[in-house]
Amino acid sequence: MLDANLTQQLKTYLVNIRQPIELVASLGDDAKSGELERLLNDIAALSDDISVIRKDDARKPSFMIRRAGTDIGVRFAGLPMGHEFTSLVLALLQVGGHPSRAAQELIDQVKDLDGDYEFETYFSLSCQNCPDVVQALNLMAVLNPRIKHVAIDGALFKDEVDSRKVMAVPTVFLNGEPFGQGRMELGQIVAKIDSGAEARAAEKIKTKDAFDVLVVGGGPAGAAAAIYAARKGIRVGVAAERFGGQVLDTMAIENFISVPHTEGPKLAAHLEQHVKDYDVDVMNLQRAEKLIPAPTAGGLHEVRLANGASLKARTVILSTGARWRQMGVPGEDEYRNRGVAYCPHCDGPLFKGKRVAVIGGGNSGVEAAIDLAGIVAHVTLIEYDSDLRADAVLQRKLATLPNVKVITSALTTEVQGDGEKVSGLVYKDRNHGTSHEIALEGIFVQIGLVPNTEWLKDSVALSNRGEIEIDARGETSQRGIFAAGDATTVPYKQIVIAMGTGSTAALSAFDYLIRLPAEELVEAAA
């Protein structure tokens, strides 16, 4: 099961095990059980502190990683390879007593949770968002004996997926009831079950002094802005709804200069670590709701957060990014995560053998259609314009796929369903005005981005698309407030461009600060 490279990597990691662990296998007679048995034996052969035992469980194939002589452990139903291989490695280490790198405050919060929690997470091996959820819940199960977690490969346990109507991953159940869908970090999960967490976070934020530079948003633009500002030796804070931003939802990145290939979550982790290498106050899981510009030059701007707290700063850099654009048609919201999806890499395996549609003929849409064609029975790609807008190389690849149909000059007007899941869609032929129905089970929406700027409408000038208007220096319509990245009017929404604009905004903010008259600085500090 493990090639030479993975074997050497794993052997290097396993020397960090401090307490013996058992791999408790539940196996059947199927091929996947055979693969799992070989995997577990390969792992056990790499360390004298690991043993394999057999014990039947309701799910086969599955296995538990258990600390010997205790009830501490986590379970995987399926083979945690692909994106979940890291989850497997971390589980082995953490159950084996190797300490987590999570913030001590969060670790203590998990240990103090009072109650019995049994989590089940459905994942797919191609989902880049799933490992964060799996790893967070695994860590919680290791830290608190009253928390249990099993990670389930939805592709192997289709009966469960169908009976529980799981149509998007990751999907988490708590004590048998739906708990959440989509990417969630440890802090988000803990906050969701710890009712006092938000209030405590707000009280902590209220005690913070004003920043020289406050960055709102933690994507590539925000990270670059924080690093460039911090290098000037001034007081810098970052308030982010989720550090990493939309990069966390990006599968393959092949145009980041000097890095031939990486994945979104990996890049986001590197960005966060780089920011934390400097003296930057990172406040994650904080959603900004209102910006109140300073009444005078050199005064303090105020950013109000959803938890009721406020942050103040002499300059602000807005880097709130963008989110997937929705179709805005009847049925879309009703069947979101019940057939309407926005991440083909994550949710594609759940539609194996089914008929799906991809909405959008740009690079994202055509790439999605190509990927899905290898999994599903048939793909219908629907594009509003008269021609596809994707790069020629992608269009040539698409044309070679026998199970893909392209419909251009088409406007999707309705998502149809049976009350529980998607059953089809309706589109209008823009050339002839006629309406057509397509029977299918899944719809993947890939039609561009919407800037996260609704909360700024009364604070800074926005374009008719809702983008923050900036000049060449990244300055907005308000003095001392700058902006960067996909939320702005800068053309071409690319990671490398976002980083450049973030750097520009930080340098401009510093230049603004050093040119303020001394009396204005004294007045602001007072």
Coordinates of C-alpha atoms in Angstrom, one line a residue:
M1 CA 0.0 0.0 0.0
L2 CA 2.8 2.5 0.9
D3 CA 5.4 3.3 -1.7
A4 CA 9.0 3.9 -0.8
N5 CA 8.6 7.6 -0.5
L6 CA 5.5 7.5 1.8
T7 CA 7.1 4.7 3.8
Q8 CA 10.2 6.7 4.6
Q9 CA 8.2 9.8 5.4
L10 CA 5.9 7.8 7.8
K11 CA 8.9 6.1 9.4
T12 CA 10.4 9.5 10.2
Y13 CA 7.2 10.8 11.8
L14 CA 6.6 7.7 13.9
V15 CA 9.7 8.1 15.9
N16 CA 7.7 10.8 17.7
I17 CA 5.3 8.3 19.2
R18 CA 5.6 8.4 23.0
Q19 CA 3.0 5.9 24.0
P20 CA 2.1 2.5 22.4
I21 CA -0.9 2.5 20.1
E22 CA -3.1 -0.3 18.7
L23 CA -4.6 -0.4 15.2
V24 CA -8.0 -2.1 15.9
A25 CA -9.2 -3.4 12.5
S26 CA -12.7 -4.3 11.4
L27 CA -12.4 -6.1 8.1
G28 CA -14.6 -8.0 5.7
D29 CA -13.9 -10.2 2.7
D30 CA -14.0 -7.3 0.1
A31 CA -11.0 -5.9 -1.8
K32 CA -11.0 -2.7 0.2
S33 CA -10.7 -4.6 3.4
G34 CA -7.7 -6.4 2.0
E35 CA -6.1 -3.1 1.1
L36 CA -6.8 -1.7 4.6
E37 CA -5.2 -4.8 6.2
R38 CA -2.1 -4.4 4.1
L39 CA -1.9 -0.6 5.0
L40 CA -2.2 -1.3 8.7
N41 CA 0.4 -4.0 8.6
D42 CA 2.7 -1.7 6.7
I43 CA 2.3 1.0 9.3
A44 CA 2.8 -1.4 12.2
A45 CA 6.0 -2.7 10.6
L46 CA 7.6 0.7 10.9
S47 CA 7.4 1.1 14.7
D48 CA 7.7 -1.3 17.7
D49 CA 5.1 0.9 19.5
I50 CA 2.4 0.0 17.0
S51 CA 0.4 -3.3 16.9
V52 CA -2.5 -4.5 14.8
I53 CA -5.5 -6.4 16.4
R54 CA -8.9 -7.5 15.0
K55 CA -12.2 -6.5 16.4
D56 CA -15.5 -6.3 14.5
D57 CA -17.3 -3.0 14.1
A58 CA -20.5 -2.2 12.3
R59 CA -18.6 -0.5 9.5
K60 CA -16.2 -2.6 7.4
P61 CA -13.6 -1.8 6.4
S62 CA -12.7 0.5 9.3
F63 CA -10.1 0.8 12.0
M64 CA -9.5 2.6 15.3
I65 CA -6.3 4.1 16.4
R66 CA -6.3 3.5 20.1
R67 CA -3.8 4.4 22.9
A68 CA -3.0 1.1 24.4
G69 CA -4.7 0.4 27.7
T70 CA -7.1 3.4 27.3
D71 CA -10.3 4.4 25.5
I72 CA -8.5 7.3 23.8
G73 CA -8.6 7.0 20.1
V74 CA -10.2 7.9 16.7
R75 CA -11.8 5.8 14.0
F76 CA -11.5 5.8 10.2
A77 CA -14.1 4.0 8.1
G78 CA -12.3 3.5 4.8
L79 CA -8.7 4.0 3.7
P80 CA -7.5 7.5 4.7
M81 CA -5.2 8.1 1.7
G82 CA -5.3 11.0 -0.8
H83 CA -5.9 14.3 1.0
E84 CA -6.6 12.3 4.2
F85 CA -3.2 10.7 4.5
T86 CA -2.1 13.7 6.6
S87 CA -5.1 13.1 8.9
L88 CA -3.9 9.5 9.3
V89 CA -0.4 10.6 10.2
L90 CA -1.5 13.2 12.7
A91 CA -3.9 10.8 14.3
L92 CA -1.1 8.2 14.8
L93 CA 1.1 10.8 16.4
Q94 CA -1.5 12.5 18.6
V95 CA -3.0 9.2 19.9
G96 CA 0.6 8.2 20.5
G97 CA 1.1 11.1 22.8
H98 CA 2.8 13.6 20.5
P99 CA 1.6 17.1 21.4
S100 CA -0.5 19.2 19.0
R101 CA 0.6 22.5 17.6
A102 CA -2.9 24.0 18.3
A103 CA -3.0 27.1 20.5
Q104 CA -2.9 26.2 24.2
E105 CA -6.0 28.3 24.8
L106 CA -7.9 26.2 22.3
I107 CA -6.5 22.9 23.8
D108 CA -7.7 23.9 27.3
Q109 CA -11.1 24.9 25.9
V110 CA -11.5 21.4 24.4
K111 CA -10.4 19.7 27.6
D112 CA -13.0 21.7 29.6
L113 CA -16.0 20.9 27.3
D114 CA -18.7 19.3 29.5
G115 CA -20.9 16.7 27.8
D116 CA -20.8 13.6 25.6
Y117 CA -20.1 14.2 21.9
E118 CA -20.1 11.6 19.2
F119 CA -19.1 13.1 15.9
E120 CA -19.3 11.4 12.5
T121 CA -17.7 13.1 9.5
Y122 CA -18.4 12.1 5.8
F123 CA -15.5 12.9 3.6
S124 CA -14.1 12.2 0.1
L125 CA -10.5 11.5 -0.7
S126 CA -10.5 14.3 -3.3
C127 CA -11.8 16.9 -0.9
Q128 CA -9.3 19.5 0.1
N129 CA -11.6 21.0 2.7
C130 CA -12.2 17.7 4.6
P131 CA -8.8 17.2 6.3
D132 CA -9.2 20.3 8.4
V133 CA -12.5 19.1 9.8
V134 CA -11.3 15.5 10.3
Q135 CA -8.1 16.6 12.0
A136 CA -9.9 19.0 14.3
L137 CA -12.4 16.5 15.4
N138 CA -9.7 13.8 15.8
L139 CA -7.7 16.1 18.0
M140 CA -10.8 16.9 20.1
A141 CA -11.3 13.1 20.6
V142 CA -7.7 12.7 21.8
L143 CA -7.9 15.7 24.2
N144 CA -11.2 14.9 25.8
P145 CA -12.3 11.3 26.6
R146 CA -16.0 12.3 26.3
I147 CA -15.6 13.2 22.7
K148 CA -15.7 10.4 20.0
H149 CA -15.1 10.8 16.3
V150 CA -15.3 8.6 13.2
A151 CA -14.3 9.8 9.7
I152 CA -16.2 8.0 7.0
D153 CA -15.3 7.8 3.3
G154 CA -18.6 8.5 1.6
A155 CA -17.5 6.7 -1.6
L156 CA -17.2 3.4 0.4
F157 CA -20.3 3.7 2.5
K158 CA -22.9 4.8 -0.2
D159 CA -25.8 3.3 1.7
E160 CA -25.1 5.6 4.7
V161 CA -24.6 8.5 2.4
D162 CA -27.9 7.9 0.6
S163 CA -29.9 7.2 3.8
R164 CA -28.6 10.3 5.5
K165 CA -29.0 12.4 2.3
V166 CA -25.4 13.5 2.3
M167 CA -24.7 15.4 -0.9
A168 CA -21.8 17.5 0.1
V169 CA -18.6 17.0 2.0
P170 CA -17.4 17.4 4.6
T171 CA -20.7 16.7 6.4
V172 CA -20.6 16.3 10.1
F173 CA -23.2 14.7 12.4
L174 CA -23.2 15.2 16.2
N175 CA -25.0 12.6 18.3
G176 CA -26.8 11.4 15.2
E177 CA -28.1 14.9 14.2
P178 CA -26.7 17.2 11.4
F179 CA -24.0 19.5 12.9
G180 CA -22.4 21.3 10.0
Q181 CA -21.2 21.2 6.4
G182 CA -18.2 22.6 4.7
R183 CA -14.8 23.6 5.9
M184 CA -14.5 24.2 9.7
E185 CA -11.5 24.8 11.8
L186 CA -10.9 23.7 15.3
G187 CA -11.8 27.1 16.7
Q188 CA -15.1 27.2 14.7
I189 CA -16.2 23.8 15.9
V190 CA -15.4 24.5 19.5
A191 CA -17.1 27.9 19.4
K192 CA -20.2 26.1 18.0
I193 CA -20.6 23.8 21.0
D194 CA -19.1 26.1 23.6
S195 CA -21.9 28.7 24.1
G196 CA -19.7 31.1 26.0
A197 CA -16.8 31.2 23.6
E198 CA -18.0 34.1 21.5
A199 CA -18.6 36.4 24.5
R200 CA -15.2 35.6 26.0
A201 CA -13.5 36.4 22.6
A202 CA -15.4 39.7 22.5
E203 CA -14.3 40.7 26.0
K204 CA -10.7 39.9 25.1
I205 CA -10.8 42.0 21.9
K206 CA -12.3 45.0 23.8
T207 CA -9.2 45.2 25.9
K208 CA -6.8 45.7 22.9
D209 CA -5.1 49.0 22.3
A210 CA -5.4 50.8 18.9
F211 CA -3.3 49.4 16.1
D212 CA -1.1 51.4 13.7
V213 CA -2.4 49.1 10.9
L214 CA -5.4 46.9 11.1
V215 CA -5.8 44.4 8.3
V216 CA -9.4 43.1 7.8
G217 CA -9.2 39.8 6.0
G218 CA -6.7 36.9 6.0
G219 CA -6.3 35.8 2.4
P220 CA -3.2 36.3 0.3
A221 CA -3.7 40.1 0.2
G222 CA -4.3 40.4 3.9
A223 CA -1.3 38.2 4.7
A224 CA 1.0 40.2 2.4
A225 CA -0.2 43.4 3.9
A226 CA 0.3 42.2 7.5
I227 CA 3.9 41.0 6.7
Y228 CA 4.9 44.2 4.9
A229 CA 3.4 46.4 7.7
A230 CA 5.0 44.4 10.5
R231 CA 8.4 44.6 8.9
K232 CA 8.2 48.4 9.5
G233 CA 8.2 47.8 13.3
I234 CA 4.7 49.2 13.9
R235 CA 1.7 47.7 15.7
V236 CA -0.2 45.4 13.3
G237 CA -3.4 43.4 13.8
V238 CA -5.3 41.1 11.5
A239 CA -9.1 40.4 11.9
A240 CA -10.1 37.5 9.7
E241 CA -13.3 35.6 9.3
R242 CA -11.2 32.6 8.3
F243 CA -7.5 32.9 7.8
G244 CA -6.6 31.9 4.2
G245 CA -9.8 33.1 2.7
Q246 CA -10.9 31.7 -0.7
V247 CA -7.5 30.0 -1.2
L248 CA -8.7 27.4 1.3
D249 CA -11.3 26.3 -1.3
T250 CA -8.8 26.1 -4.2
M251 CA -7.6 22.7 -5.3
A252 CA -4.6 23.0 -7.6
I253 CA -2.5 26.2 -7.9
E254 CA -0.1 26.0 -10.9
N255 CA 0.5 29.7 -11.7
F256 CA 2.1 30.9 -8.4
I257 CA 5.4 32.1 -9.6
S258 CA 8.4 30.0 -8.5
V259 CA 6.1 27.3 -7.2
P260 CA 5.2 24.9 -10.0
H261 CA 2.4 23.2 -8.1
T262 CA 0.7 23.6 -4.7
E263 CA -2.8 23.3 -3.1
G264 CA -4.9 26.0 -1.5
P265 CA -4.9 24.7 2.1
K266 CA -1.1 24.2 2.0
L267 CA -0.5 27.7 0.7
A268 CA -2.9 29.1 3.3
A269 CA -1.0 27.3 6.1
H270 CA 2.3 28.7 4.8
L271 CA 0.7 32.2 4.7
E272 CA -0.5 32.0 8.3
Q273 CA 2.8 30.7 9.5
H274 CA 4.7 33.5 7.7
V275 CA 2.4 36.1 9.3
K276 CA 2.9 34.6 12.8
D277 CA 6.7 34.7 12.4
Y278 CA 6.2 38.5 12.9
D279 CA 4.7 40.4 15.8
V280 CA 1.2 40.4 14.4
D281 CA -1.9 40.1 16.5
V282 CA -4.0 37.6 14.5
M283 CA -7.7 37.5 15.5
N284 CA -9.2 34.6 13.5
L285 CA -13.0 33.8 13.3
Q286 CA -13.9 37.5 13.5
R287 CA -16.4 38.9 11.0
A288 CA -16.4 42.6 10.5
E289 CA -19.9 44.2 10.3
K290 CA -19.3 48.0 10.1
L291 CA -16.5 50.4 9.3
I292 CA -16.6 53.9 10.9
P293 CA -13.9 56.1 9.3
A294 CA -12.0 58.6 11.5
P295 CA -13.7 62.0 11.6
T296 CA -10.3 63.7 11.0
A297 CA -6.9 62.9 9.4
G298 CA -4.8 61.0 11.9
G299 CA -7.8 60.0 14.0
L300 CA -8.8 56.4 14.8
H301 CA -10.9 54.3 12.4
E302 CA -13.2 51.8 14.1
V303 CA -14.2 48.3 12.9
R304 CA -17.1 46.8 14.6
L305 CA -17.3 43.0 14.8
A306 CA -20.2 40.6 14.7
N307 CA -19.6 39.6 18.3
G308 CA -20.2 43.1 19.6
A309 CA -16.5 44.1 20.1
S310 CA -14.7 46.9 18.2
L311 CA -11.2 47.4 17.0
K312 CA -9.5 50.8 16.4
A313 CA -6.6 51.7 14.2
R314 CA -4.8 54.7 12.7
T315 CA -5.0 53.0 9.3
V316 CA -7.1 50.1 8.0
I317 CA -6.4 47.8 5.1
L318 CA -9.5 46.1 3.7
S319 CA -8.8 42.7 2.1
T320 CA -12.0 40.9 2.6
G321 CA -11.8 38.9 -0.7
A322 CA -14.7 37.4 -2.6
R323 CA -17.0 34.4 -2.6
W324 CA -18.5 32.2 -5.2
R325 CA -21.3 33.9 -7.2
Q326 CA -24.7 32.3 -7.0
M327 CA -27.1 31.9 -9.9
G328 CA -29.9 33.6 -8.0
V329 CA -32.7 31.4 -9.4
P330 CA -35.6 29.7 -7.7
G331 CA -34.5 26.4 -6.1
E332 CA -30.8 27.2 -5.7
D333 CA -31.0 28.1 -2.0
E334 CA -33.5 25.3 -1.3
Y335 CA -31.3 22.6 -2.7
R336 CA -27.9 24.0 -1.6
N337 CA -25.8 21.0 -0.4
R338 CA -28.7 18.8 -1.6
G339 CA -27.5 18.6 -5.2
V340 CA -26.5 22.2 -5.7
A341 CA -22.7 22.4 -5.1
Y342 CA -19.9 24.9 -5.6
C343 CA -16.8 22.6 -5.2
P344 CA -16.5 19.8 -7.8
H345 CA -13.3 18.5 -6.3
C346 CA -14.9 18.1 -2.9
D347 CA -18.4 16.8 -3.8
G348 CA -17.8 15.2 -7.2
P349 CA -17.2 11.7 -5.8
L350 CA -20.7 11.7 -4.2
F351 CA -22.2 11.9 -7.7
K352 CA -20.5 8.9 -9.1
G353 CA -22.5 7.4 -11.9
K354 CA -25.0 10.2 -11.9
R355 CA -25.9 13.0 -14.3
V356 CA -24.8 16.5 -13.5
A357 CA -24.6 20.0 -14.9
V358 CA -21.8 22.6 -14.7
I359 CA -22.9 26.2 -14.9
G360 CA -20.2 28.4 -16.4
G361 CA -17.9 28.2 -19.4
G362 CA -14.8 29.9 -18.0
N363 CA -11.7 28.2 -16.8
S364 CA -13.3 27.1 -13.6
G365 CA -16.4 25.7 -15.3
V366 CA -14.5 23.8 -18.0
E367 CA -12.0 22.4 -15.5
A368 CA -14.9 21.3 -13.3
A369 CA -16.5 19.5 -16.3
I370 CA -13.3 17.8 -17.2
D371 CA -12.8 16.5 -13.6
L372 CA -16.4 15.4 -13.2
A373 CA -16.4 13.6 -16.5
G374 CA -14.1 11.0 -15.1
I375 CA -16.5 10.3 -12.1
V376 CA -20.1 10.9 -13.2
A377 CA -22.2 9.3 -15.9
H378 CA -22.7 12.5 -17.9
V379 CA -21.9 16.2 -17.7
T380 CA -23.9 19.0 -19.3
L381 CA -22.0 22.3 -19.4
I382 CA -24.2 25.4 -19.6
E383 CA -22.7 28.7 -20.7
Y384 CA -24.5 32.1 -20.9
D385 CA -22.4 33.5 -23.8
S386 CA -22.4 32.2 -27.4
D387 CA -18.9 30.7 -26.9
L388 CA -16.9 29.2 -24.0
R389 CA -14.5 31.6 -22.3
A390 CA -12.0 29.0 -21.1
D391 CA -8.4 28.8 -22.3
A392 CA -8.0 27.0 -25.6
V393 CA -6.1 24.1 -24.1
L394 CA -8.9 23.4 -21.7
Q395 CA -11.5 23.6 -24.5
R396 CA -9.6 21.1 -26.6
K397 CA -9.4 18.6 -23.7
L398 CA -13.2 19.1 -23.1
A399 CA -14.0 18.3 -26.7
T400 CA -12.3 14.9 -26.4
L401 CA -14.7 13.7 -23.6
P402 CA -17.5 11.5 -24.9
N403 CA -19.8 12.0 -21.9
V404 CA -19.9 15.9 -21.9
K405 CA -22.4 18.0 -23.7
V406 CA -21.9 21.8 -24.1
I407 CA -24.9 24.1 -24.4
T408 CA -24.1 27.8 -25.1
S409 CA -26.3 30.9 -25.2
A410 CA -28.3 29.4 -22.3
L411 CA -29.6 31.0 -19.2
T412 CA -30.4 28.8 -16.2
T413 CA -33.8 29.9 -14.8
E414 CA -34.7 27.3 -12.2
V415 CA -33.4 24.4 -10.1
Q416 CA -35.9 21.6 -9.8
G417 CA -36.2 19.1 -7.0
D418 CA -38.4 16.5 -5.3
G419 CA -38.4 18.2 -1.9
E420 CA -35.3 16.4 -0.7
K421 CA -32.7 16.7 -3.6
V422 CA -32.1 18.1 -7.0
S423 CA -34.0 16.4 -9.9
G424 CA -33.2 18.7 -12.8
L425 CA -32.9 22.3 -14.0
V426 CA -34.6 24.6 -16.5
Y427 CA -32.7 26.8 -18.9
K428 CA -33.8 29.4 -21.5
D429 CA -32.3 29.3 -25.0
R430 CA -31.2 32.9 -25.5
N431 CA -31.3 32.7 -29.3
H432 CA -34.9 31.4 -29.6
G433 CA -36.5 32.2 -26.2
T434 CA -37.6 28.6 -25.6
S435 CA -37.3 26.9 -22.3
H436 CA -35.9 23.4 -21.8
E437 CA -35.6 21.0 -18.9
I438 CA -32.7 18.6 -18.1
A439 CA -33.1 15.7 -15.7
L440 CA -30.1 15.3 -13.4
E441 CA -29.0 14.8 -9.9
G442 CA -26.3 17.5 -9.4
I443 CA -25.5 21.1 -10.4
F444 CA -22.1 22.6 -9.9
V445 CA -22.1 26.4 -10.1
Q446 CA -18.9 28.0 -11.5
I447 CA -19.8 31.5 -12.6
G448 CA -17.3 33.8 -11.0
L449 CA -16.9 35.8 -7.8
V450 CA -18.8 38.4 -5.7
P451 CA -16.7 40.8 -3.5
N452 CA -17.4 40.6 0.3
T453 CA -18.1 44.3 0.6
E454 CA -21.8 44.6 1.6
W455 CA -20.8 45.8 5.0
L456 CA -18.8 48.7 3.5
K457 CA -21.6 50.4 1.4
D458 CA -21.8 53.5 3.7
S459 CA -18.1 53.7 4.5
V460 CA -16.1 53.8 1.3
A461 CA -16.8 54.3 -2.4
L462 CA -17.7 51.0 -4.2
S463 CA -18.0 50.3 -8.0
N464 CA -21.3 49.2 -9.5
R465 CA -20.0 45.7 -9.0
G466 CA -19.6 46.2 -5.3
E467 CA -15.7 46.4 -5.6
I468 CA -13.8 48.8 -3.4
E469 CA -12.5 51.7 -5.5
I470 CA -8.8 52.2 -5.1
D471 CA -6.1 54.2 -6.7
A472 CA -2.6 53.0 -7.7
R473 CA -1.5 53.2 -4.1
G474 CA -4.3 51.1 -2.8
E475 CA -6.0 54.1 -1.1
T476 CA -9.8 54.2 -0.9
S477 CA -12.1 57.3 -0.9
Q478 CA -11.4 57.7 2.8
R479 CA -8.0 59.0 4.0
G480 CA -6.1 56.4 6.0
I481 CA -8.2 53.5 4.7
F482 CA -6.6 51.3 2.0
A483 CA -7.7 48.1 0.3
A484 CA -6.3 45.2 -1.6
G485 CA -7.1 41.9 -3.4
D486 CA -10.2 40.5 -4.9
A487 CA -12.5 42.9 -3.0
T488 CA -11.2 45.8 -5.0
T489 CA -11.3 47.3 -8.5
V490 CA -7.9 45.9 -9.4
P491 CA -8.2 43.9 -12.6
Y492 CA -7.5 40.2 -12.7
K493 CA -8.4 38.3 -9.6
Q494 CA -5.2 36.2 -9.0
I495 CA -3.3 35.1 -5.9
V496 CA -0.1 36.7 -7.0
I497 CA -1.9 40.0 -7.9
A498 CA -3.6 40.0 -4.5
M499 CA -0.3 39.6 -2.7
G500 CA 1.1 42.5 -4.7
T501 CA -1.8 44.8 -3.9
G502 CA -1.6 43.8 -0.3
S503 CA 2.1 44.8 -0.2
T504 CA 1.3 48.1 -1.9
A505 CA -1.5 48.9 0.5
A506 CA 0.8 48.2 3.5
L507 CA 3.6 50.4 2.2
S508 CA 1.1 53.1 1.4
A509 CA -0.4 52.9 4.9
F510 CA 3.1 53.3 6.4
D511 CA 3.9 56.2 4.2
Y512 CA 0.6 57.8 5.3
L513 CA 1.5 57.3 8.9
I514 CA 4.9 58.8 8.8
R515 CA 3.6 61.9 6.9
L516 CA 1.0 62.8 9.5
P517 CA 1.8 65.9 11.4
A518 CA 3.0 65.2 15.0
E519 CA 0.1 67.1 16.6
E520 CA -2.4 64.8 14.8
L521 CA -0.7 61.7 16.1
V522 CA -0.7 63.0 19.7
E523 CA -4.4 63.9 19.3
A524 CA -5.2 60.4 18.0
A525 CA -3.3 58.7 20.8
A526 CA -5.2 60.7 23.3

